[in-house]
mmCIF file of C-alpha atoms in Angstrom:
data_model
loop_
_atom_site.group_PDB
_atom_site.id
_atom_site.type_symbol
_atom_site.label_atom_id
_atom_site.label_comp_id
_atom_site.label_asym_id
_atom_site.label_seq_id
_atom_site.Cartn_x
_atom_site.Cartn_y
_atom_site.Cartn_z
ATOM 1 C CA MET A 1 -18.189 -26.498 7.371
ATOM 2 C CA THR A 2 -18.865 -22.848 9.253
ATOM 3 C CA PRO A 3 -18.202 -20.273 6.767
ATOM 4 C CA GLY A 4 -15.656 -18.974 9.077
ATOM 5 C CA GLN A 5 -13.459 -22.456 9.285
ATOM 6 C CA ARG A 6 -14.067 -22.188 4.865
ATOM 7 C CA PHE A 7 -12.343 -18.407 4.931
ATOM 8 C CA ASP A 8 -9.405 -20.337 7.422
ATOM 9 C CA GLN A 9 -9.289 -22.921 5.311
ATOM 10 C CA ALA A 10 -9.232 -20.890 1.706
ATOM 11 C CA ILE A 11 -6.236 -18.342 3.219
ATOM 12 C CA ALA A 12 -3.827 -21.456 4.897
ATOM 13 C CA ARG A 13 -4.197 -23.045 1.292
ATOM 14 C CA PHE A 14 -3.230 -19.919 -0.387
ATOM 15 C CA ASP A 15 -0.503 -19.461 2.127
ATOM 16 C CA ALA A 16 0.662 -23.102 1.478
ATOM 17 C CA ALA A 17 0.811 -22.565 -2.410
ATOM 18 C CA ASN A 18 2.954 -19.220 -1.492
ATOM 19 C CA ALA A 19 5.141 -21.580 0.563
ATOM 20 C CA GLU A 20 6.474 -22.999 -1.659
ATOM 21 C CA ASP A 21 8.137 -20.217 -3.577
ATOM 22 C CA PRO A 22 12.019 -20.813 -3.704
ATOM 23 C CA ASN A 23 12.501 -16.991 -3.440
ATOM 24 C CA ARG A 24 13.764 -15.449 -0.137
ATOM 25 C CA GLU A 25 13.554 -12.434 1.285
ATOM 26 C CA LEU A 26 14.987 -11.681 4.694
ATOM 27 C CA ALA A 27 12.126 -10.165 7.580
ATOM 28 C CA GLU A 28 12.592 -9.567 10.859
ATOM 29 C CA GLY A 29 15.643 -11.369 11.056
ATOM 30 C CA ARG A 30 14.673 -14.284 9.180
ATOM 31 C CA GLU A 31 14.542 -15.640 5.414
ATOM 32 C CA ARG A 32 10.838 -15.880 4.237
ATOM 33 C CA PRO A 33 9.373 -17.245 1.143
ATOM 34 C CA LYS A 34 8.672 -13.916 -0.641
ATOM 35 C CA ALA A 35 5.156 -14.403 -2.048
ATOM 36 C CA LEU A 36 3.992 -15.654 1.380
ATOM 37 C CA LEU A 37 5.616 -12.185 2.911
ATOM 38 C CA TYR A 38 4.130 -10.562 0.734
ATOM 39 C CA ALA A 39 0.528 -11.638 0.874
ATOM 40 C CA GLU A 40 0.867 -11.377 4.257
ATOM 41 C CA ARG A 41 1.403 -7.774 4.088
ATOM 42 C CA LEU A 42 -1.464 -7.340 1.525
ATOM 43 C CA THR A 43 -3.519 -8.705 4.115
ATOM 44 C CA ALA A 44 -2.045 -6.545 7.416
ATOM 45 C CA MET A 45 -2.430 -3.339 4.664
ATOM 46 C CA LEU A 46 -5.731 -4.351 4.072
ATOM 47 C CA ALA A 47 -6.996 -4.337 7.645
ATOM 48 C CA ARG A 48 -5.126 -0.525 8.468
ATOM 49 C CA LEU A 49 -6.900 0.161 5.195
ATOM 50 C CA VAL A 50 -10.502 -1.383 5.319
ATOM 51 C CA PRO A 51 -10.691 -2.178 8.310
ATOM 52 C CA ASN A 52 -14.165 -3.510 7.366
ATOM 53 C CA ALA A 53 -13.267 -5.239 4.151
ATOM 54 C CA SER A 54 -15.694 -8.229 2.798
ATOM 55 C CA GLU A 55 -14.325 -11.394 2.726
ATOM 56 C CA ALA A 56 -13.922 -11.364 -1.065
ATOM 57 C CA LEU A 57 -11.840 -8.264 -0.873
ATOM 58 C CA ARG A 58 -9.726 -9.892 1.851
ATOM 59 C CA LEU A 59 -9.313 -13.165 -0.426
ATOM 60 C CA ALA A 60 -8.939 -11.552 -3.045
ATOM 61 C CA ALA A 61 -5.739 -9.505 -1.191
ATOM 62 C CA ARG A 62 -4.512 -12.865 0.076
ATOM 63 C CA CYS A 63 -4.268 -14.325 -3.485
ATOM 64 C CA GLN A 64 -3.006 -11.465 -5.600
ATOM 65 C CA HIS A 65 0.245 -12.726 -6.639
ATOM 66 C CA LEU A 66 -0.219 -16.506 -5.985
ATOM 67 C CA GLN A 67 2.674 -18.712 -6.702
ATOM 68 C CA ARG A 68 3.662 -15.409 -9.090
ATOM 69 C CA TRP A 69 7.390 -17.273 -9.482
ATOM 70 C CA LYS A 70 5.794 -19.876 -11.783
ATOM 71 C CA ILE A 71 5.640 -17.026 -14.956
ATOM 72 C CA PRO A 72 8.905 -15.081 -14.799
ATOM 73 C CA ARG A 73 8.775 -11.992 -16.751
ATOM 74 C CA ALA A 74 12.038 -13.233 -18.687
ATOM 75 C CA ASP A 75 9.877 -15.791 -20.349
ATOM 76 C CA TYR A 76 8.708 -12.747 -22.285
ATOM 77 C CA PRO A 77 10.637 -10.055 -24.333
ATOM 78 C CA MET A 78 11.743 -7.155 -22.543
ATOM 79 C CA THR A 79 9.511 -5.121 -24.838
ATOM 80 C CA LEU A 80 6.292 -3.122 -23.698
ATOM 81 C CA ASP A 81 4.067 -5.441 -25.691
ATOM 82 C CA GLY A 82 5.995 -8.147 -23.592
ATOM 83 C CA TYR A 83 5.094 -6.693 -20.256
ATOM 84 C CA PHE A 84 1.693 -6.443 -21.294
ATOM 85 C CA ARG A 85 1.436 -9.937 -22.249
ATOM 86 C CA TRP A 86 3.133 -11.233 -19.137
ATOM 87 C CA ARG A 87 1.184 -9.134 -17.061
ATOM 88 C CA THR A 88 -1.976 -10.637 -18.738
ATOM 89 C CA ARG A 89 -1.047 -14.461 -18.367
ATOM 90 C CA LEU A 90 -0.160 -13.787 -14.518
ATOM 91 C CA ARG A 91 -3.809 -12.050 -13.711
ATOM 92 C CA ASP A 92 -5.103 -15.297 -15.649
ATOM 93 C CA PHE A 93 -2.963 -17.659 -13.667
ATOM 94 C CA HIS A 94 -3.609 -16.303 -10.377
ATOM 95 C CA VAL A 95 -7.538 -16.107 -11.027
ATOM 96 C CA ASP A 96 -7.624 -19.802 -12.004
ATOM 97 C CA LEU A 97 -5.278 -21.062 -9.384
ATOM 98 C CA ALA A 98 -6.973 -18.874 -6.427
ATOM 99 C CA GLY A 99 -10.596 -19.923 -8.167
ATOM 100 C CA ALA A 100 -9.791 -23.529 -8.198
ATOM 101 C CA ILE A 101 -8.601 -23.688 -4.415
ATOM 102 C CA LEU A 102 -11.784 -21.608 -3.320
ATOM 103 C CA ALA A 103 -13.718 -24.419 -5.205
ATOM 104 C CA ASP A 104 -12.047 -27.082 -3.747
ATOM 105 C CA VAL A 105 -12.572 -25.429 -0.225
ATOM 106 C CA GLY A 106 -16.644 -24.794 -0.564
ATOM 107 C CA TYR A 107 -16.981 -21.444 -2.218
ATOM 108 C CA ASP A 108 -19.864 -20.636 -4.877
ATOM 109 C CA GLU A 109 -19.520 -19.679 -8.091
ATOM 110 C CA ALA A 110 -20.544 -15.722 -7.383
ATOM 111 C CA THR A 111 -18.005 -15.506 -4.716
ATOM 112 C CA ILE A 112 -15.360 -17.166 -6.741
ATOM 113 C CA ALA A 113 -16.280 -14.337 -9.909
ATOM 114 C CA ARG A 114 -15.925 -11.680 -7.537
ATOM 115 C CA VAL A 115 -12.688 -12.599 -6.065
ATOM 116 C CA GLY A 116 -11.420 -12.937 -9.599
ATOM 117 C CA PHE A 117 -12.755 -9.824 -10.501
ATOM 118 C CA LEU A 118 -10.947 -8.222 -7.838
ATOM 119 C CA THR A 119 -8.166 -9.841 -8.459
ATOM 120 C CA ARG A 120 -7.786 -8.637 -11.572
ATOM 121 C CA LYS A 121 -8.356 -4.756 -10.919
ATOM 122 C CA GLU A 122 -10.297 -3.994 -13.918
ATOM 123 C CA ALA A 123 -12.657 -1.158 -12.553
ATOM 124 C CA LEU A 124 -10.240 1.097 -10.578
ATOM 125 C CA LYS A 125 -12.182 4.572 -9.925
ATOM 126 C CA THR A 126 -15.739 2.609 -10.624
ATOM 127 C CA ASP A 127 -15.862 -0.424 -8.083
ATOM 128 C CA PRO A 128 -14.954 0.861 -4.490
ATOM 129 C CA GLU A 129 -13.217 -2.705 -3.373
ATOM 130 C CA ALA A 130 -11.167 -3.062 -6.575
ATOM 131 C CA GLN A 131 -9.959 0.505 -5.893
ATOM 132 C CA ALA A 132 -9.222 -0.785 -2.342
ATOM 133 C CA LEU A 133 -6.738 -3.576 -3.701
ATOM 134 C CA GLU A 134 -5.267 -1.169 -5.965
ATOM 135 C CA ASP A 135 -4.389 1.004 -3.283
ATOM 136 C CA VAL A 136 -3.071 -1.801 -0.951
ATOM 137 C CA VAL A 137 -0.877 -2.778 -3.433
ATOM 138 C CA ALA A 138 0.491 0.466 -3.728
ATOM 139 C CA LEU A 139 1.051 1.197 -0.121
ATOM 140 C CA VAL A 140 2.961 -2.325 0.187
ATOM 141 C CA PHE A 141 4.866 -1.290 -2.631
ATOM 142 C CA LEU A 142 5.652 2.319 -0.902
ATOM 143 C CA GLU A 143 6.392 1.094 2.733
ATOM 144 C CA SER A 144 7.745 -2.451 2.289
ATOM 145 C CA TYR A 145 9.256 -2.399 -1.469
ATOM 146 C CA LEU A 146 10.597 0.947 -2.920
ATOM 147 C CA ALA A 147 13.771 1.224 -1.509
ATOM 148 C CA ASP A 148 14.869 -2.121 -2.892
ATOM 149 C CA PHE A 149 12.877 -1.153 -6.068
ATOM 150 C CA VAL A 150 15.629 2.285 -6.112
ATOM 151 C CA ALA A 151 18.141 0.122 -5.570
ATOM 152 C CA GLU A 152 18.246 -1.905 -8.211
ATOM 153 C CA HIS A 153 17.560 0.791 -10.666
ATOM 154 C CA GLY A 154 20.509 3.202 -10.420
ATOM 155 C CA GLU A 155 20.694 4.175 -13.589
ATOM 156 C CA TYR A 156 17.067 6.238 -12.511
ATOM 157 C CA ASP A 157 17.337 9.631 -12.190
ATOM 158 C CA GLU A 158 15.443 11.679 -9.637
ATOM 159 C CA SER A 159 13.013 12.477 -12.604
ATOM 160 C CA LYS A 160 12.244 8.907 -13.915
ATOM 161 C CA LEU A 161 11.549 7.879 -10.129
ATOM 162 C CA ALA A 162 9.377 11.262 -9.689
ATOM 163 C CA ASP A 163 7.307 9.742 -12.909
ATOM 164 C CA ILE A 164 7.113 6.427 -11.613
ATOM 165 C CA LEU A 165 5.801 7.452 -8.409
ATOM 166 C CA THR A 166 3.273 9.879 -9.788
ATOM 167 C CA LYS A 167 1.921 7.160 -12.303
ATOM 168 C CA THR A 168 1.318 5.526 -9.421
ATOM 169 C CA ALA A 169 -0.410 8.047 -7.357
ATOM 170 C CA LYS A 170 -2.888 8.612 -10.588
ATOM 171 C CA LYS A 171 -4.201 4.741 -10.074
ATOM 172 C CA MET A 172 -4.405 5.967 -6.301
ATOM 173 C CA SER A 173 -7.901 7.052 -4.566
ATOM 174 C CA ALA A 174 -7.494 10.233 -2.586
ATOM 175 C CA ARG A 175 -7.834 7.696 0.548
ATOM 176 C CA GLY A 176 -4.875 5.871 -1.012
ATOM 177 C CA ARG A 177 -2.585 8.716 -1.958
ATOM 178 C CA GLU A 178 -3.773 10.049 1.953
ATOM 179 C CA ALA A 179 -2.566 7.017 3.617
ATOM 180 C CA ALA A 180 0.541 7.209 1.428
ATOM 181 C CA LEU A 181 1.367 10.350 3.543
ATOM 182 C CA THR A 182 0.079 9.201 6.910
ATOM 183 C CA VAL A 183 -0.370 5.446 7.690
ATOM 184 C CA ILE A 184 2.599 4.452 6.173
ATOM 185 C CA THR A 185 6.206 4.449 7.132
ATOM 186 C CA LEU A 186 7.890 5.370 3.923
ATOM 187 C CA PRO A 187 11.923 5.113 3.567
ATOM 188 C CA SER A 188 13.446 8.433 4.754
ATOM 189 C CA PRO A 189 15.602 9.101 1.894
ATOM 190 C CA LEU A 190 12.612 8.786 -0.399
ATOM 191 C CA ALA A 191 9.984 10.712 1.132
ATOM 192 C CA PRO A 192 10.013 13.700 -0.358
ATOM 193 C CA VAL A 193 9.832 12.495 -3.514
ATOM 194 C CA VAL A 194 6.777 10.494 -2.841
ATOM 195 C CA ARG A 195 5.041 13.153 -1.095
ATOM 196 C CA ASN A 196 5.676 15.268 -3.983
ATOM 197 C CA ALA A 197 4.244 12.762 -6.175
ATOM 198 C CA MET A 198 0.973 12.182 -3.650
ATOM 199 C CA ASN A 199 0.230 15.589 -3.677
ATOM 200 C CA ALA A 200 1.188 16.152 -7.754
ATOM 201 C CA VAL A 201 -2.136 14.318 -8.491
ATOM 202 C CA PRO A 202 -5.070 16.997 -8.573
ATOM 203 C CA ALA A 203 -7.592 16.270 -6.322
ATOM 204 C CA ALA A 204 -10.726 14.609 -7.339
ATOM 205 C CA ALA A 205 -13.805 13.082 -6.240
ATOM 206 C CA ARG A 206 -13.409 10.462 -3.807
ATOM 207 C CA PRO A 207 -14.610 7.205 -4.655
ATOM 208 C CA LYS A 208 -16.744 5.402 -2.590
ATOM 209 C CA ARG A 209 -15.487 3.545 0.573
ATOM 210 C CA ALA A 210 -15.017 0.054 0.479
ATOM 211 C CA ARG A 211 -17.156 -1.411 3.231
#
């Protein structure tokens, strides 16, 4: 098997797993499995932000929320501690499942470990690829999910929304914040508050670009 064939097999296995998602989202006139659509959007955004992304980073983007629906938020207490426990369990689940798939199609331990490391996003600001993945996740949220998020949380006033978006902006790199203003298409009614949040974060040293 060539490296290209191995990569294609891994992507196909990730997509098959996410295609099992019983939750559906309407996109371009047809219903799609939510998890699969999200993975495709991450891949497309990565190509826009980091055209020469490494194989490990492309794999990590595609398996970021692998079968996420199997561990619902409702299974954990609706508290801050419950939220963090849920997030930790999700990360472990995604990493373990992706690792098993990657091993099955023939990836070596070093690549599997690297994909797992990137999936966890535990080295933001210090690892360029982990930061690039965080930027991609944030940009996909802003472009494709922010409007629905606001609609689902009608109780949030503008101040609360601004606070959430500012926290998102602080996790992004300077390049990611710039992309939020110049690369993606923002929901028109929400564009001003997004721009304010991105511009509110003080300029910092630009992280090294992921290659």
